[in-house]
PDB file of C-alpha atoms in Angstrom:
ATOM      1  CA  MET A   1     -12.439  44.128  85.489  1.00 57.00           C
ATOM      2  CA  GLU A   2     -11.007  42.491  88.602  1.00 71.00           C
ATOM      3  CA  GLY A   3     -12.462  39.119  87.552  1.00 72.00           C
ATOM      4  CA  ILE A   4     -10.728  39.308  84.172  1.00 71.00           C
ATOM      5  CA  ILE A   5      -7.358  39.991  85.767  1.00 77.00           C
ATOM      6  CA  LYS A   6      -7.830  37.179  88.291  1.00 80.00           C
ATOM      7  CA  THR A   7      -8.838  34.716  85.560  1.00 75.00           C
ATOM      8  CA  THR A   8      -5.930  35.807  83.370  1.00 73.00           C
ATOM      9  CA  LEU A   9      -3.395  35.362  86.151  1.00 78.00           C
ATOM     10  CA  LEU A  10      -4.777  31.959  87.141  1.00 80.00           C
ATOM     11  CA  GLY A  11      -4.742  30.815  83.514  1.00 74.00           C
ATOM     12  CA  LEU A  12      -1.189  32.072  83.089  1.00 76.00           C
ATOM     13  CA  PHE A  13      -0.038  30.302  86.244  1.00 80.00           C
ATOM     14  CA  PHE A  14      -1.616  26.938  85.495  1.00 78.00           C
ATOM     15  CA  GLY A  15      -0.702  27.102  81.805  1.00 74.00           C
ATOM     16  CA  THR A  16       2.959  27.703  82.535  1.00 80.00           C
ATOM     17  CA  PHE A  17       3.081  25.437  85.597  1.00 82.00           C
ATOM     18  CA  GLY A  18       2.549  22.252  83.588  1.00 78.00           C
ATOM     19  CA  THR A  19       5.079  23.251  80.960  1.00 77.00           C
ATOM     20  CA  THR A  20       7.636  24.194  83.613  1.00 83.00           C
ATOM     21  CA  LEU A  21       7.089  20.959  85.516  1.00 85.00           C
ATOM     22  CA  GLY A  22       7.480  18.952  82.310  1.00 78.00           C
ATOM     23  CA  GLY A  23      10.665  20.830  81.445  1.00 77.00           C
ATOM     24  CA  ILE A  24      12.138  20.176  84.870  1.00 84.00           C
ATOM     25  CA  LEU A  25      11.281  16.473  84.642  1.00 78.00           C
ATOM     26  CA  GLY A  26      12.817  16.420  81.155  1.00 74.00           C
ATOM     27  CA  ILE A  27      16.067  17.785  82.564  1.00 78.00           C
ATOM     28  CA  ILE A  28      16.068  15.395  85.526  1.00 83.00           C
ATOM     29  CA  ILE A  29      15.258  12.308  83.451  1.00 76.00           C
ATOM     30  CA  LYS A  30      18.227  11.862  81.143  1.00 70.00           C
ATOM     31  CA  LYS A  31      16.413   9.350  78.955  1.00 65.00           C
ATOM     32  CA  HIS A  32      16.542  10.585  75.359  1.00 69.00           C
ATOM     33  CA  SER A  33      15.118   7.553  73.580  1.00 75.00           C
ATOM     34  CA  ASN A  34      12.560   7.867  70.816  1.00 74.00           C
ATOM     35  CA  LYS A  35      10.440   5.238  72.572  1.00 81.00           C
ATOM     36  CA  PHE A  36      10.129   7.405  75.695  1.00 78.00           C
ATOM     37  CA  LEU A  37       9.356  10.569  73.695  1.00 77.00           C
ATOM     38  CA  SER A  38       6.772   8.701  71.631  1.00 80.00           C
ATOM     39  CA  PHE A  39       5.117   7.479  74.831  1.00 84.00           C
ATOM     40  CA  ILE A  40       4.943  11.029  76.225  1.00 81.00           C
ATOM     41  CA  LEU A  41       3.458  12.366  72.967  1.00 79.00           C
ATOM     42  CA  ALA A  42       0.906   9.547  72.867  1.00 87.00           C
ATOM     43  CA  PHE A  43      -0.067  10.177  76.496  1.00 89.00           C
ATOM     44  CA  ALA A  44      -0.506  13.917  75.878  1.00 85.00           C
ATOM     45  CA  SER A  45      -2.577  13.359  72.733  1.00 85.00           C
ATOM     46  CA  GLY A  46      -4.787  10.801  74.495  1.00 91.00           C
ATOM     47  CA  LEU A  47      -5.343  13.217  77.356  1.00 90.00           C
ATOM     48  CA  MET A  48      -6.282  15.999  74.950  1.00 87.00           C
ATOM     49  CA  MET A  49      -8.671  13.739  73.026  1.00 90.00           C
ATOM     50  CA  ALA A  50     -10.402  12.799  76.295  1.00 93.00           C
ATOM     51  CA  ILE A  51     -10.788  16.461  77.230  1.00 89.00           C
ATOM     52  CA  ILE A  52     -12.179  17.267  73.788  1.00 88.00           C
ATOM     53  CA  CYS A  53     -14.665  14.370  73.729  1.00 90.00           C
ATOM     54  CA  PHE A  54     -15.894  14.528  77.315  1.00 92.00           C
ATOM     55  CA  ASP A  55     -15.693  18.233  78.131  1.00 88.00           C
ATOM     56  CA  LEU A  56     -15.237  20.651  75.245  1.00 86.00           C
ATOM     57  CA  ILE A  57     -17.641  19.230  72.654  1.00 90.00           C
ATOM     58  CA  PRO A  58     -20.542  18.768  75.123  1.00 92.00           C
ATOM     59  CA  GLU A  59     -20.002  22.308  76.437  1.00 89.00           C
ATOM     60  CA  ALA A  60     -19.893  23.705  72.879  1.00 88.00           C
ATOM     61  CA  LEU A  61     -23.120  21.873  72.071  1.00 92.00           C
ATOM     62  CA  GLY A  62     -24.711  23.449  75.132  1.00 92.00           C
ATOM     63  CA  ILE A  63     -23.718  26.927  73.972  1.00 88.00           C
ATOM     64  CA  SER A  64     -24.381  26.607  70.233  1.00 89.00           C
ATOM     65  CA  ASN A  65     -25.889  24.232  67.704  1.00 93.00           C
ATOM     66  CA  ILE A  66     -24.297  21.185  66.137  1.00 93.00           C
ATOM     67  CA  ILE A  67     -23.629  22.929  62.806  1.00 95.00           C
ATOM     68  CA  ASN A  68     -21.350  25.528  64.420  1.00 93.00           C
ATOM     69  CA  VAL A  69     -19.550  22.853  66.430  1.00 92.00           C
ATOM     70  CA  VAL A  70     -18.919  20.714  63.341  1.00 94.00           C
ATOM     71  CA  ILE A  71     -17.749  23.753  61.353  1.00 94.00           C
ATOM     72  CA  GLY A  72     -15.300  24.635  64.140  1.00 89.00           C
ATOM     73  CA  ILE A  73     -13.940  21.078  64.282  1.00 90.00           C
ATOM     74  CA  VAL A  74     -13.547  20.878  60.498  1.00 94.00           C
ATOM     75  CA  MET A  75     -11.820  24.276  60.396  1.00 92.00           C
ATOM     76  CA  GLY A  76      -9.389  23.112  63.083  1.00 88.00           C
ATOM     77  CA  ILE A  77      -8.620  19.931  61.158  1.00 91.00           C
ATOM     78  CA  ILE A  78      -8.025  21.901  57.943  1.00 93.00           C
ATOM     79  CA  VAL A  79      -5.705  24.361  59.707  1.00 90.00           C
ATOM     80  CA  MET A  80      -3.649  21.509  61.214  1.00 88.00           C
ATOM     81  CA  ILE A  81      -3.405  19.760  57.829  1.00 91.00           C
ATOM     82  CA  PHE A  82      -2.156  23.040  56.369  1.00 90.00           C
ATOM     83  CA  CYS A  83       0.408  23.336  59.203  1.00 87.00           C
ATOM     84  CA  ASP A  84       1.553  19.767  58.542  1.00 86.00           C
ATOM     85  CA  LEU A  85       2.019  20.488  54.840  1.00 88.00           C
ATOM     86  CA  LEU A  86       3.846  23.743  55.579  1.00 86.00           C
ATOM     87  CA  VAL A  87       6.270  22.087  58.014  1.00 84.00           C
ATOM     88  CA  GLU A  88       6.787  19.154  55.614  1.00 81.00           C
ATOM     89  CA  LYS A  89       7.677  21.601  52.842  1.00 81.00           C
ATOM     90  CA  LYS A  90      10.191  23.367  55.097  1.00 77.00           C
ATOM     91  CA  PHE A  91      11.716  20.050  56.207  1.00 73.00           C
ATOM     92  CA  ASN A  92      12.201  18.839  52.649  1.00 71.00           C
ATOM     93  CA  GLY A  93      13.662  22.133  51.484  1.00 58.00           C
ATOM     94  CA  ASN A  94      15.597  23.888  54.206  1.00 56.00           C
ATOM     95  CA  ILE A  95      16.052  21.942  57.437  1.00 56.00           C
ATOM     96  CA  LYS A  96      18.719  19.248  57.558  1.00 56.00           C
ATOM     97  CA  PHE A  97      18.919  17.244  60.769  1.00 51.00           C
ATOM     98  CA  LYS A  98      19.909  13.785  61.829  1.00 54.00           C
ATOM     99  CA  LYS A  99      17.636  11.175  60.323  1.00 55.00           C
ATOM    100  CA  GLY A 100      16.308   9.808  63.644  1.00 55.00           C
ATOM    101  CA  ASN A 101      15.323  13.167  65.143  1.00 56.00           C
ATOM    102  CA  ASN A 102      13.554  14.440  62.029  1.00 67.00           C
ATOM    103  CA  ALA A 103      10.104  12.991  62.764  1.00 70.00           C
ATOM    104  CA  LEU A 104      10.055  14.084  66.417  1.00 70.00           C
ATOM    105  CA  LEU A 105      11.288  17.567  65.541  1.00 74.00           C
ATOM    106  CA  LYS A 106       8.600  17.851  62.872  1.00 78.00           C
ATOM    107  CA  THR A 107       5.956  16.749  65.395  1.00 77.00           C
ATOM    108  CA  GLY A 108       7.231  19.290  67.909  1.00 77.00           C
ATOM    109  CA  MET A 109       7.040  22.085  65.353  1.00 81.00           C
ATOM    110  CA  ILE A 110       3.472  21.161  64.364  1.00 83.00           C
ATOM    111  CA  VAL A 111       2.392  21.000  68.012  1.00 80.00           C
ATOM    112  CA  SER A 112       4.006  24.404  68.676  1.00 82.00           C
ATOM    113  CA  ILE A 113       2.229  25.999  65.728  1.00 85.00           C
ATOM    114  CA  GLY A 114      -1.053  24.381  66.745  1.00 82.00           C
ATOM    115  CA  LEU A 115      -0.740  25.655  70.318  1.00 79.00           C
ATOM    116  CA  ALA A 116       0.029  29.157  69.118  1.00 81.00           C
ATOM    117  CA  ILE A 117      -3.008  29.151  66.819  1.00 83.00           C
ATOM    118  CA  HIS A 118      -5.151  27.559  69.551  1.00 77.00           C
ATOM    119  CA  ASN A 119      -4.407  30.296  72.088  1.00 76.00           C
ATOM    120  CA  PHE A 120      -6.020  33.068  70.006  1.00 78.00           C
ATOM    121  CA  PRO A 121      -9.618  31.762  69.917  1.00 75.00           C
ATOM    122  CA  GLU A 122      -9.215  30.369  73.435  1.00 72.00           C
ATOM    123  CA  GLY A 123      -8.402  33.848  74.696  1.00 73.00           C
ATOM    124  CA  LEU A 124     -11.442  35.215  72.891  1.00 74.00           C
ATOM    125  CA  ALA A 125     -13.649  32.485  74.353  1.00 71.00           C
ATOM    126  CA  ILE A 126     -12.433  33.189  77.885  1.00 68.00           C
ATOM    127  CA  ARG A 127     -12.899  36.929  77.436  1.00 68.00           C
ATOM    128  CA  PHE A 128     -16.454  36.718  76.098  1.00 70.00           C
ATOM    129  CA  ARG A 129     -17.508  33.931  78.471  1.00 64.00           C
ATOM    130  CA  LEU A 130     -16.860  36.049  81.607  1.00 51.00           C
TER     131      LEU A 130
END
């Protein structure tokens, strides 16, 4: 039980540390251009793709077979497509913002939904892997 608490606290610390550091840098850097925000989003997505390709998929293949890994990847893609369609529907119907901020706000909402959905199976994986 002590190992679970230690792992949970470490995960909580490092998970919130990066977000907090990014928020502080966002407040300090007063640059609100779409070019800068696009660069940050591209950097984060490239980093996540590298982690997926070089760490998560090989580890998943070591634990299970390729069929389960492919099914998990396809399910994740389908869920994110559904989230994209859901947010697009809400943007066209209810949310009215400035024209320039619309695409970045939509991207932020999709990323937020994806992170929230991602944390559930990640928590299960950490719990059952201990």
